[in-house]
mmCIF file of C-alpha atoms in Angstrom:
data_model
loop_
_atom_site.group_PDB
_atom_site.id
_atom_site.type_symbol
_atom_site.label_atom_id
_atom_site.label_comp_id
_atom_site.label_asym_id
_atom_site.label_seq_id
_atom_site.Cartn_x
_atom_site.Cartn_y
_atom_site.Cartn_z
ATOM 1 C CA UNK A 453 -47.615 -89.135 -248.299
ATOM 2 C CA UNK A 454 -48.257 -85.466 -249.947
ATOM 3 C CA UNK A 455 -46.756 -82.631 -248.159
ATOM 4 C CA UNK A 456 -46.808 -78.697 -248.099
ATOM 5 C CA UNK A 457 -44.059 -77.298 -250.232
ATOM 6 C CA UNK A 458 -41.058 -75.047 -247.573
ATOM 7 C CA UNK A 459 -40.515 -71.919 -248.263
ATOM 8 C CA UNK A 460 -37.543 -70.769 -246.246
ATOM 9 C CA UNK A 461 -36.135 -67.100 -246.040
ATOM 10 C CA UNK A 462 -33.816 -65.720 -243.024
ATOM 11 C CA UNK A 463 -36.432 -63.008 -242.671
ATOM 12 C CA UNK A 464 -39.322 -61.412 -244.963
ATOM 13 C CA UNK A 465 -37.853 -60.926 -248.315
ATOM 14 C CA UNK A 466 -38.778 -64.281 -249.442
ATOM 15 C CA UNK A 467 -42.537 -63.373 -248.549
ATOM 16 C CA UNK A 468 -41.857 -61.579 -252.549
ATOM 17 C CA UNK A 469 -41.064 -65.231 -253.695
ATOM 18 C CA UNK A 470 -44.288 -66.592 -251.775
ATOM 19 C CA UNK A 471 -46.228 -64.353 -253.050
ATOM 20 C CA UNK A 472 -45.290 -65.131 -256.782
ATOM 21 C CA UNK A 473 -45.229 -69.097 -256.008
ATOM 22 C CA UNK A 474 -48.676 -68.736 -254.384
ATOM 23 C CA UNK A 475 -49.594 -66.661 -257.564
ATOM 24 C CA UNK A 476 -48.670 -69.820 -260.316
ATOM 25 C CA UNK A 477 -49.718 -72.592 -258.146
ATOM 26 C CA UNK A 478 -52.629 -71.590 -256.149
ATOM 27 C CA UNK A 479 -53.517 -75.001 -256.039
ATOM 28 C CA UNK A 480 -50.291 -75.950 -253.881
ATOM 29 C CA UNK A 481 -50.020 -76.000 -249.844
ATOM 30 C CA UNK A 482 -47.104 -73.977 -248.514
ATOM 31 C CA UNK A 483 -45.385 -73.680 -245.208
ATOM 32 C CA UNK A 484 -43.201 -70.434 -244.650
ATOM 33 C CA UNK A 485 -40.684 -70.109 -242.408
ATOM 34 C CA UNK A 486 -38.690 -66.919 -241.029
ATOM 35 C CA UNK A 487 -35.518 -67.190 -239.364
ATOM 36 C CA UNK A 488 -36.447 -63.480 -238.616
ATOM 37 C CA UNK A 489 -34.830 -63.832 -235.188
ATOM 38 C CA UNK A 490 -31.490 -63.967 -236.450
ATOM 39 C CA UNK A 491 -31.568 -61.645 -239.743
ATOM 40 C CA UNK A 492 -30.188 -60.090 -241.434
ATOM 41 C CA UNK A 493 -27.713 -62.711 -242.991
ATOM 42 C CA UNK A 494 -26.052 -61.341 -245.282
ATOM 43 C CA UNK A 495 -22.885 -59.667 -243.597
ATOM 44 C CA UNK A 496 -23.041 -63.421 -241.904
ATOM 45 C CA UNK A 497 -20.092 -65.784 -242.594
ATOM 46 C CA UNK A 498 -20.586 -68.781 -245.387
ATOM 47 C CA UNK A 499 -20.042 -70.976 -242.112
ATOM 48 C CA UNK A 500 -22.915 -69.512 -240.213
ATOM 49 C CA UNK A 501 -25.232 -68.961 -243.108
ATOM 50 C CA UNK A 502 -25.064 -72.480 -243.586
ATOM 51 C CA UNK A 503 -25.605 -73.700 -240.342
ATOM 52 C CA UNK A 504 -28.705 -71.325 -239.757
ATOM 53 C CA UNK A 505 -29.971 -72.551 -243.042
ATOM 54 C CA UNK A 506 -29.478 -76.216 -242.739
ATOM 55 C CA UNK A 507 -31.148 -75.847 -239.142
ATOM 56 C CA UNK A 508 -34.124 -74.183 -241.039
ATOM 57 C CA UNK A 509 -34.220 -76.760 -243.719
ATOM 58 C CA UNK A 510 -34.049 -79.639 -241.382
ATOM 59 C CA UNK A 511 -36.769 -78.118 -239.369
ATOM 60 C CA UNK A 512 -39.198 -77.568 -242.774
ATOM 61 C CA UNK A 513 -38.359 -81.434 -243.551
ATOM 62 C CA UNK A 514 -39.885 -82.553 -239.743
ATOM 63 C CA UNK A 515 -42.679 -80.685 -240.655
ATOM 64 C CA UNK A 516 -43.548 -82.574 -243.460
ATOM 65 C CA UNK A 517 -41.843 -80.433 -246.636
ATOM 66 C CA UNK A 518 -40.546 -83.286 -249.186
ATOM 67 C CA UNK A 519 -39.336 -79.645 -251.184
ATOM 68 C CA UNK A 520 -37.671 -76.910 -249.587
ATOM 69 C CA UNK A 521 -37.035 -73.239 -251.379
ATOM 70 C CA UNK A 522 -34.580 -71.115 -249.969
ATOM 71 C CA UNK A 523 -36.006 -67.820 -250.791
ATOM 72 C CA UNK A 524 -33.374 -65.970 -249.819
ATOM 73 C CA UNK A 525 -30.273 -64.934 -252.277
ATOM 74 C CA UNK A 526 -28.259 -64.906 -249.223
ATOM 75 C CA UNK A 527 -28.849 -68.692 -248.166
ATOM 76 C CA UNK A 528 -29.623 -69.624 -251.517
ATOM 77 C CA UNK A 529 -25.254 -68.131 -252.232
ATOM 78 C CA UNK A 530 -23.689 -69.656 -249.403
ATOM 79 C CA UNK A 531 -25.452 -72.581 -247.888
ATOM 80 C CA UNK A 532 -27.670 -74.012 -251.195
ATOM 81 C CA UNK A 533 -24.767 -76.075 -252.529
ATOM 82 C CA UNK A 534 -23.205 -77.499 -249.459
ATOM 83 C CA UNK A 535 -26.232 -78.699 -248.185
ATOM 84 C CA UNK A 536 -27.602 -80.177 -251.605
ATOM 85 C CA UNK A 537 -24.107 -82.001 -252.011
ATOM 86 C CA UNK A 538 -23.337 -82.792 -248.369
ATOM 87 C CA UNK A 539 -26.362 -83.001 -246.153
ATOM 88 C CA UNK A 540 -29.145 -84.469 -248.784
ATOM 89 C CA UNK A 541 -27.515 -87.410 -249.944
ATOM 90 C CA UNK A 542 -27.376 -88.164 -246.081
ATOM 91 C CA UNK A 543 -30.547 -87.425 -245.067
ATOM 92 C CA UNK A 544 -32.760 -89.046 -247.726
ATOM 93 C CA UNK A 545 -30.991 -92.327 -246.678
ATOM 94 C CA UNK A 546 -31.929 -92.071 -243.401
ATOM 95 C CA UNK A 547 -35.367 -90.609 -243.431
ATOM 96 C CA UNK A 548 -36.771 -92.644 -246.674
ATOM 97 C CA UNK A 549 -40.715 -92.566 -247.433
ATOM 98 C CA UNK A 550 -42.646 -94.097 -244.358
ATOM 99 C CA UNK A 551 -43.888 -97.338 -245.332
ATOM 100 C CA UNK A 552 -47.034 -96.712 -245.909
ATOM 101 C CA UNK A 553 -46.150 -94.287 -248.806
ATOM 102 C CA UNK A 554 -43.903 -96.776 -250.126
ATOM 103 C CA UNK A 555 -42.776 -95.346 -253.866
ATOM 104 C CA UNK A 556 -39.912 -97.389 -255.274
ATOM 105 C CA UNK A 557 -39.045 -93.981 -257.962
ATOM 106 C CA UNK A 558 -38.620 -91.976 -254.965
ATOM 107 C CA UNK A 559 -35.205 -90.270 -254.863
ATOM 108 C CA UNK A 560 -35.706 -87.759 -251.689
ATOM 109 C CA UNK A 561 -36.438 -84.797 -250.460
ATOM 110 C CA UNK A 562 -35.024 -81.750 -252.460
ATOM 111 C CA UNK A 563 -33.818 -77.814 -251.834
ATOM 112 C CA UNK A 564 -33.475 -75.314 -254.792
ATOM 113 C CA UNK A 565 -32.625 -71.766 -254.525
ATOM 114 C CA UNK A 566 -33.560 -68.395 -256.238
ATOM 115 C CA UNK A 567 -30.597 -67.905 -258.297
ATOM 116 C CA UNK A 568 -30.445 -70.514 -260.755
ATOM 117 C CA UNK A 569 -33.981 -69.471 -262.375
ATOM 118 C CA UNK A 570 -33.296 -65.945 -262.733
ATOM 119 C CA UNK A 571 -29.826 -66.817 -264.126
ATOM 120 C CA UNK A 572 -31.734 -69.411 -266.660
ATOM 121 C CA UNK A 573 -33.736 -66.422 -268.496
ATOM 122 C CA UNK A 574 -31.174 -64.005 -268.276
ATOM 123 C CA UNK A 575 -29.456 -64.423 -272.056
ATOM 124 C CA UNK A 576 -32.872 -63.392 -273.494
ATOM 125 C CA UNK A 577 -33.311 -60.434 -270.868
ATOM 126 C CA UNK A 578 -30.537 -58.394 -272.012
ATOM 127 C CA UNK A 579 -29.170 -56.933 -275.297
ATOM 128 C CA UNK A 580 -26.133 -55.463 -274.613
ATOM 129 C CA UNK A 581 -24.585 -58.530 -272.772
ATOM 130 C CA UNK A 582 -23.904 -55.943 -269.762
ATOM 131 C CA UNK A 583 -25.730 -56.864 -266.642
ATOM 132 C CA UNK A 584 -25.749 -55.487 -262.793
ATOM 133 C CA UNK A 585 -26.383 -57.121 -259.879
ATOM 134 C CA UNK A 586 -27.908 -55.193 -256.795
ATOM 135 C CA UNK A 587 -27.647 -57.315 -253.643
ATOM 136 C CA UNK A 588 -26.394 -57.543 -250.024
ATOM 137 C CA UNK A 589 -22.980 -57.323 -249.517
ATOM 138 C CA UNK A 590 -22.849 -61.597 -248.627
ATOM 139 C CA UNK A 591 -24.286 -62.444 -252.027
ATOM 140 C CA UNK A 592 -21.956 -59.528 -253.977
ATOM 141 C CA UNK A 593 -18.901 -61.320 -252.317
ATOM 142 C CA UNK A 594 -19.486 -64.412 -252.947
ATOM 143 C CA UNK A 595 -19.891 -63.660 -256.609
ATOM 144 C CA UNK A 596 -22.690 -66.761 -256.934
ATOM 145 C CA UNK A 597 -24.388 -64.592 -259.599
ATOM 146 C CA UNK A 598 -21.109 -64.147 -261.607
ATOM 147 C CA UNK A 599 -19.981 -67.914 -261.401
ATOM 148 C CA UNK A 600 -23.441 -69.215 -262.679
ATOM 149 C CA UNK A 601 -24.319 -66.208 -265.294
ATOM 150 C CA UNK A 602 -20.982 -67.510 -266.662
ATOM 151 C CA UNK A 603 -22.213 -71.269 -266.827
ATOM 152 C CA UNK A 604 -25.058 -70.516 -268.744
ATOM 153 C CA UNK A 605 -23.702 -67.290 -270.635
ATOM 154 C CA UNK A 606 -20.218 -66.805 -270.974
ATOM 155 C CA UNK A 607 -20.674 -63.775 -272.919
ATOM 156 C CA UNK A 608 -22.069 -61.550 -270.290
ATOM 157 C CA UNK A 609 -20.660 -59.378 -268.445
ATOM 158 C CA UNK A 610 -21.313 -59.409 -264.781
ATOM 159 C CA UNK A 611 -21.013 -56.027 -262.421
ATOM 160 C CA UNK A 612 -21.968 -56.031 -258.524
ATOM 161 C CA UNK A 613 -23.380 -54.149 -256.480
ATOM 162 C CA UNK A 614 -23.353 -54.303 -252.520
ATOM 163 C CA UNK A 615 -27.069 -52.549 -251.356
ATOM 164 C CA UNK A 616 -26.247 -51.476 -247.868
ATOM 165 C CA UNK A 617 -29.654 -50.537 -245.864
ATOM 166 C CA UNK A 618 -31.754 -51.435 -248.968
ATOM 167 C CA UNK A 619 -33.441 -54.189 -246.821
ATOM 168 C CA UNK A 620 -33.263 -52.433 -243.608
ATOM 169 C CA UNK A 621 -35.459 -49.409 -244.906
ATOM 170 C CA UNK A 622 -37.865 -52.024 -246.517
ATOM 171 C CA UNK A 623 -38.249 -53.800 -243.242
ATOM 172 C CA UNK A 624 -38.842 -50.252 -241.089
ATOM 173 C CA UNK A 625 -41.748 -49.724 -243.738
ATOM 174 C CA UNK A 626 -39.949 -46.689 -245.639
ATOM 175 C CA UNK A 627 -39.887 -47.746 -249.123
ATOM 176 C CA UNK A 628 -41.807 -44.934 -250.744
ATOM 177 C CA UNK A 629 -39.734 -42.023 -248.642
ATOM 178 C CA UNK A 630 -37.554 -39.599 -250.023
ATOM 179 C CA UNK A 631 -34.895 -41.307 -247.949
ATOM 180 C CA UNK A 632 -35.162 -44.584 -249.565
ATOM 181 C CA UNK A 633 -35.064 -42.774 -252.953
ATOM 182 C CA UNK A 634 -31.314 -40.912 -251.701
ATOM 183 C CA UNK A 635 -30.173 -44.659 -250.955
ATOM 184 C CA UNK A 636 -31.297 -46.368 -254.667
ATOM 185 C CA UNK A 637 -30.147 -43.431 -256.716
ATOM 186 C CA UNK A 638 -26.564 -43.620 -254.580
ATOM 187 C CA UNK A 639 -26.009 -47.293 -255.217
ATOM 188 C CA UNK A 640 -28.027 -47.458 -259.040
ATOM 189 C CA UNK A 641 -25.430 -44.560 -259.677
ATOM 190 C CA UNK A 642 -22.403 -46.348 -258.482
ATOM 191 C CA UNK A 643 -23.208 -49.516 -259.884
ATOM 192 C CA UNK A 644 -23.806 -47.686 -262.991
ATOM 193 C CA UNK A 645 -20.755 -45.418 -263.017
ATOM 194 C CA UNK A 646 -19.227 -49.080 -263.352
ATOM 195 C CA UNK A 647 -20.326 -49.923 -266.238
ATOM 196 C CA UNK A 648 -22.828 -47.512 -268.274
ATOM 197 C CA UNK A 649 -23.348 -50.840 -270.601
ATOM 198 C CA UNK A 650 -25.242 -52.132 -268.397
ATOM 199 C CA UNK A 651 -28.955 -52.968 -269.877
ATOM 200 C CA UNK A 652 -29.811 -55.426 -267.465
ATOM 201 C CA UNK A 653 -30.332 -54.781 -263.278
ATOM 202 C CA UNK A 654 -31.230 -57.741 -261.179
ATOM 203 C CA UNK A 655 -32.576 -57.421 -257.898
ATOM 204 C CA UNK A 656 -30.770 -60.240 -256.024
ATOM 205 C CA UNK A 657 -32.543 -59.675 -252.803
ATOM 206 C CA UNK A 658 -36.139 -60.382 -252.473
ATOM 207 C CA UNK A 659 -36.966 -57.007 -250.631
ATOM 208 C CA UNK A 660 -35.723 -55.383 -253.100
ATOM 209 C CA UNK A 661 -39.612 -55.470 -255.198
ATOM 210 C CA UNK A 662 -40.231 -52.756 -252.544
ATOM 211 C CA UNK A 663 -38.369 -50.551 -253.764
ATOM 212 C CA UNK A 664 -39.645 -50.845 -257.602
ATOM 213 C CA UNK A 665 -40.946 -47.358 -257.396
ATOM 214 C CA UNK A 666 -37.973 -45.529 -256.513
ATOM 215 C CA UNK A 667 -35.832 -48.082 -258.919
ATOM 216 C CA UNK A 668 -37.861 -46.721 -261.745
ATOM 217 C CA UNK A 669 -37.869 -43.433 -260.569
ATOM 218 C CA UNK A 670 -33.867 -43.436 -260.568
ATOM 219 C CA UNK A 671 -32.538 -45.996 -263.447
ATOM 220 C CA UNK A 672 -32.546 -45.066 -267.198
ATOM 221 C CA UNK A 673 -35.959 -45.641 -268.664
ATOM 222 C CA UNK A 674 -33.785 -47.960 -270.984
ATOM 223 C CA UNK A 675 -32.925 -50.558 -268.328
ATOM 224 C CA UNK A 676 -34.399 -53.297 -267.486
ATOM 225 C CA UNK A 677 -35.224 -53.843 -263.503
ATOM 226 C CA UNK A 678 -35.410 -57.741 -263.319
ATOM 227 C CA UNK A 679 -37.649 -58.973 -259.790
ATOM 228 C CA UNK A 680 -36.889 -62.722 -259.272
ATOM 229 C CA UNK A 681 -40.160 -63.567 -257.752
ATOM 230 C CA UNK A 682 -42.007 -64.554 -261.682
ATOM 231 C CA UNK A 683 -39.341 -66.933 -262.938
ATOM 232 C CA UNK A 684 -38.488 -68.604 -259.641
ATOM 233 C CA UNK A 685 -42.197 -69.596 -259.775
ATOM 234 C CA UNK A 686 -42.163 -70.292 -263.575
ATOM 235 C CA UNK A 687 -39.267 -71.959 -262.295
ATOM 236 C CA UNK A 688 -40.652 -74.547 -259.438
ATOM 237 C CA UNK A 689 -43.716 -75.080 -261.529
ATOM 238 C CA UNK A 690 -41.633 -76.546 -264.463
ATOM 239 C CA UNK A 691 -39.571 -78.515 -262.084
ATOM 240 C CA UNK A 692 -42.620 -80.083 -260.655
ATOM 241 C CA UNK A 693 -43.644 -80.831 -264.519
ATOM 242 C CA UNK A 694 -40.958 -82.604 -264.747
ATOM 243 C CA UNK A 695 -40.580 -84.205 -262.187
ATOM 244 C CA UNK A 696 -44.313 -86.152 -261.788
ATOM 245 C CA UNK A 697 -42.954 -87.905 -258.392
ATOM 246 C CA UNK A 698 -41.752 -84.948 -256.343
ATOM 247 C CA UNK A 699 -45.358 -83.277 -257.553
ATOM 248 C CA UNK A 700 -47.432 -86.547 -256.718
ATOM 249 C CA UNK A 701 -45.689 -86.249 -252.991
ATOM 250 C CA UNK A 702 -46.738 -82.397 -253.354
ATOM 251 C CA UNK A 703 -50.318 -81.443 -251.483
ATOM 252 C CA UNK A 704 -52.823 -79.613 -253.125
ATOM 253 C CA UNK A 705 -55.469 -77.452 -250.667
ATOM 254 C CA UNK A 706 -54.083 -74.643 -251.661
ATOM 255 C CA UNK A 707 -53.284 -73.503 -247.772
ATOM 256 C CA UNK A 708 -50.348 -71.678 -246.532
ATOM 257 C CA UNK A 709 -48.853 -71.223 -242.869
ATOM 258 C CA UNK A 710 -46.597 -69.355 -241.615
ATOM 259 C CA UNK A 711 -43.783 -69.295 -238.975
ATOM 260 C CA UNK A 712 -41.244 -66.678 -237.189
ATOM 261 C CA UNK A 713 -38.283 -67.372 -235.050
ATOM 262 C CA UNK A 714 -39.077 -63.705 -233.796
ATOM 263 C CA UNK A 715 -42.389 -61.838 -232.576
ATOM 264 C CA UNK A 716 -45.535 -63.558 -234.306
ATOM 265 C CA UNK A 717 -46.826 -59.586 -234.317
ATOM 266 C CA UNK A 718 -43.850 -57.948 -235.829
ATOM 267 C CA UNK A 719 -43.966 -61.131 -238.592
ATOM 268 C CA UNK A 720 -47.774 -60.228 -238.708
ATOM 269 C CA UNK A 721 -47.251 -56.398 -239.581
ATOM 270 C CA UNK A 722 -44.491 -56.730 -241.991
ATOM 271 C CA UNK A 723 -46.115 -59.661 -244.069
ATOM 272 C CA UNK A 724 -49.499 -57.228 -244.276
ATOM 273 C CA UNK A 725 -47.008 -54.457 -246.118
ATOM 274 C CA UNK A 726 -45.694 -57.383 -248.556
ATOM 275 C CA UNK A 727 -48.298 -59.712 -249.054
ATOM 276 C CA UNK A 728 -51.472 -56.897 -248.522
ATOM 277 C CA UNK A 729 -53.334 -59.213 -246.712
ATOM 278 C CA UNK A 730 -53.406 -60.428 -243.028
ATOM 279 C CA UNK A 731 -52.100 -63.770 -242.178
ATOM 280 C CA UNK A 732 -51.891 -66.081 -239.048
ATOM 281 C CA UNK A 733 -48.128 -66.577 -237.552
ATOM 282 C CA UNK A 734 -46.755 -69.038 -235.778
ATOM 283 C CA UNK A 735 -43.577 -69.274 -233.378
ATOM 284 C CA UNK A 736 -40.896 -71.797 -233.802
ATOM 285 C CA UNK A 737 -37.375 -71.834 -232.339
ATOM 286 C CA UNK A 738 -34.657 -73.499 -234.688
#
């Protein structure tokens, strides 16, 4: 039985990711939900960032999703590994295919995160083995970004940044104001003032795209600004590659939905400033 791919963010950051999945596999179905009701989550405890997210991936597998992508840095930080090591293994044994999609490969239903893919590329992004990370404060404590750069390149040198208000002045539809500019130059500066080496910048929030103009504006014309929206989508398209069951079980229409724990119109009016196009909403309590 094929099935839309999740898409899960706690609010409308991950619409960024969407956007780029959408972009690679326009051939895919894709149901996105927003736990915008209880955003943001990243001053959230590990504890309750994984409870909200397990709810929200539980909820995307009833409605069909064999694949689940936390779009979110937050979620994807705290809550990605405990509920691939502790919750998965559970659930796929008692919710196996129905049987009249019997497929004896068939290991389960899966949940990958945003970090990992970014992370992947990263050794050939940067030349002076000095990277930043901008983020909310959740995802700068719980140094995710630092403990997998150094799995897959020891060499580098990791800085973070906490981005208070980044996402909050995305969300109120400020992005381009002189305001927003006063906030990026403050924290570019500081992260900077850390370490000048730095070569690299990743955004490890998915609002943070909105704010490309005023990044360039503010960060040496020698840095690279690194949105993770391309390479998780290069990402998911060569996990489905390689992994031919997972993207036989995969539905192709190429439709998307969309869902809100909040106000269908306030989801509707942010996802026209970061999609640029309208889209139908749906509400669903978690």
């Amino acid at each position: 039985m094929s099935s839309p791919i999740g898409v899960f963010d706690s609010g409308y950051g991950g619409l960024t990711i969407l956007q780029q999945l959408r972009k690679k596999l326009p051939e895919h179905d894709f149901i996105y939900l927003g736990d915008n009701a209880r955003a943001p989550y990243g001053p959230r405890s590990f504890d309750v960032v994984y409870d909200f997210t397990r709810q929200a991936v539980l909820k995307l597998f009833s409605m069909g999703c064999h694949l689940v992508i936390l779009g979110c840095n937050t979620a994807s930080a705290k809550a990605l590994r405990s509920i691939q090591q502790n919750d998965l293994p559970t659930y796929n044994r008692l919710h196996p295919l129905p049987s009249e999609a019997p497929d004896t490969a068939w290991d389960g239903n899966r949940v990958l995160g945003v970090i990992r893919p970014t992370v992947e590329v990263l050794g050939s992004l940067t030349t002076s083995r000095h990277v930043g990370i901008v983020a909310t404060e959740g995802t700068v404590r719980s140094e995710s970004y630092t403990l997998e750069i150094a799995k897959f390149h020891p060499d580098i040198v990791v800085t973070g940044q906490a981005c208070p208000l980044w996402a909050a002045i995305v969300e109120a539809g400020e992005a381009e104001s002189e305001g927003a500019e006063y906030f990026v130059r403050k924290r570019i500066m500081q992260l900077l003032d850390k370490d000048p080496l730095i070569d690299t910048i990743i955004l490890g929030c998915t609002h943070y795209p909105l704010l490309m103009n005023a990044l360039r504006r503010v960060t040496p014309p020698h840095i690279r600004i690194v949105a993770q929206g391309e390479y998780v989508a290069a990402s998911l398209a060569d996990y489905l590659h390689r992994h031919p069951i997972m993207a036989r079980h995969c539905s192709t229409n190429g439709t998307t939905e969309y869902y809100t724990t909040e106000s269908p119109e306030r989801f509707k009016e942010c996802a026209a400033m970061f999609l640029h196009e309208e889209v139908e909403v749906h509400h669903i309590d978690l």
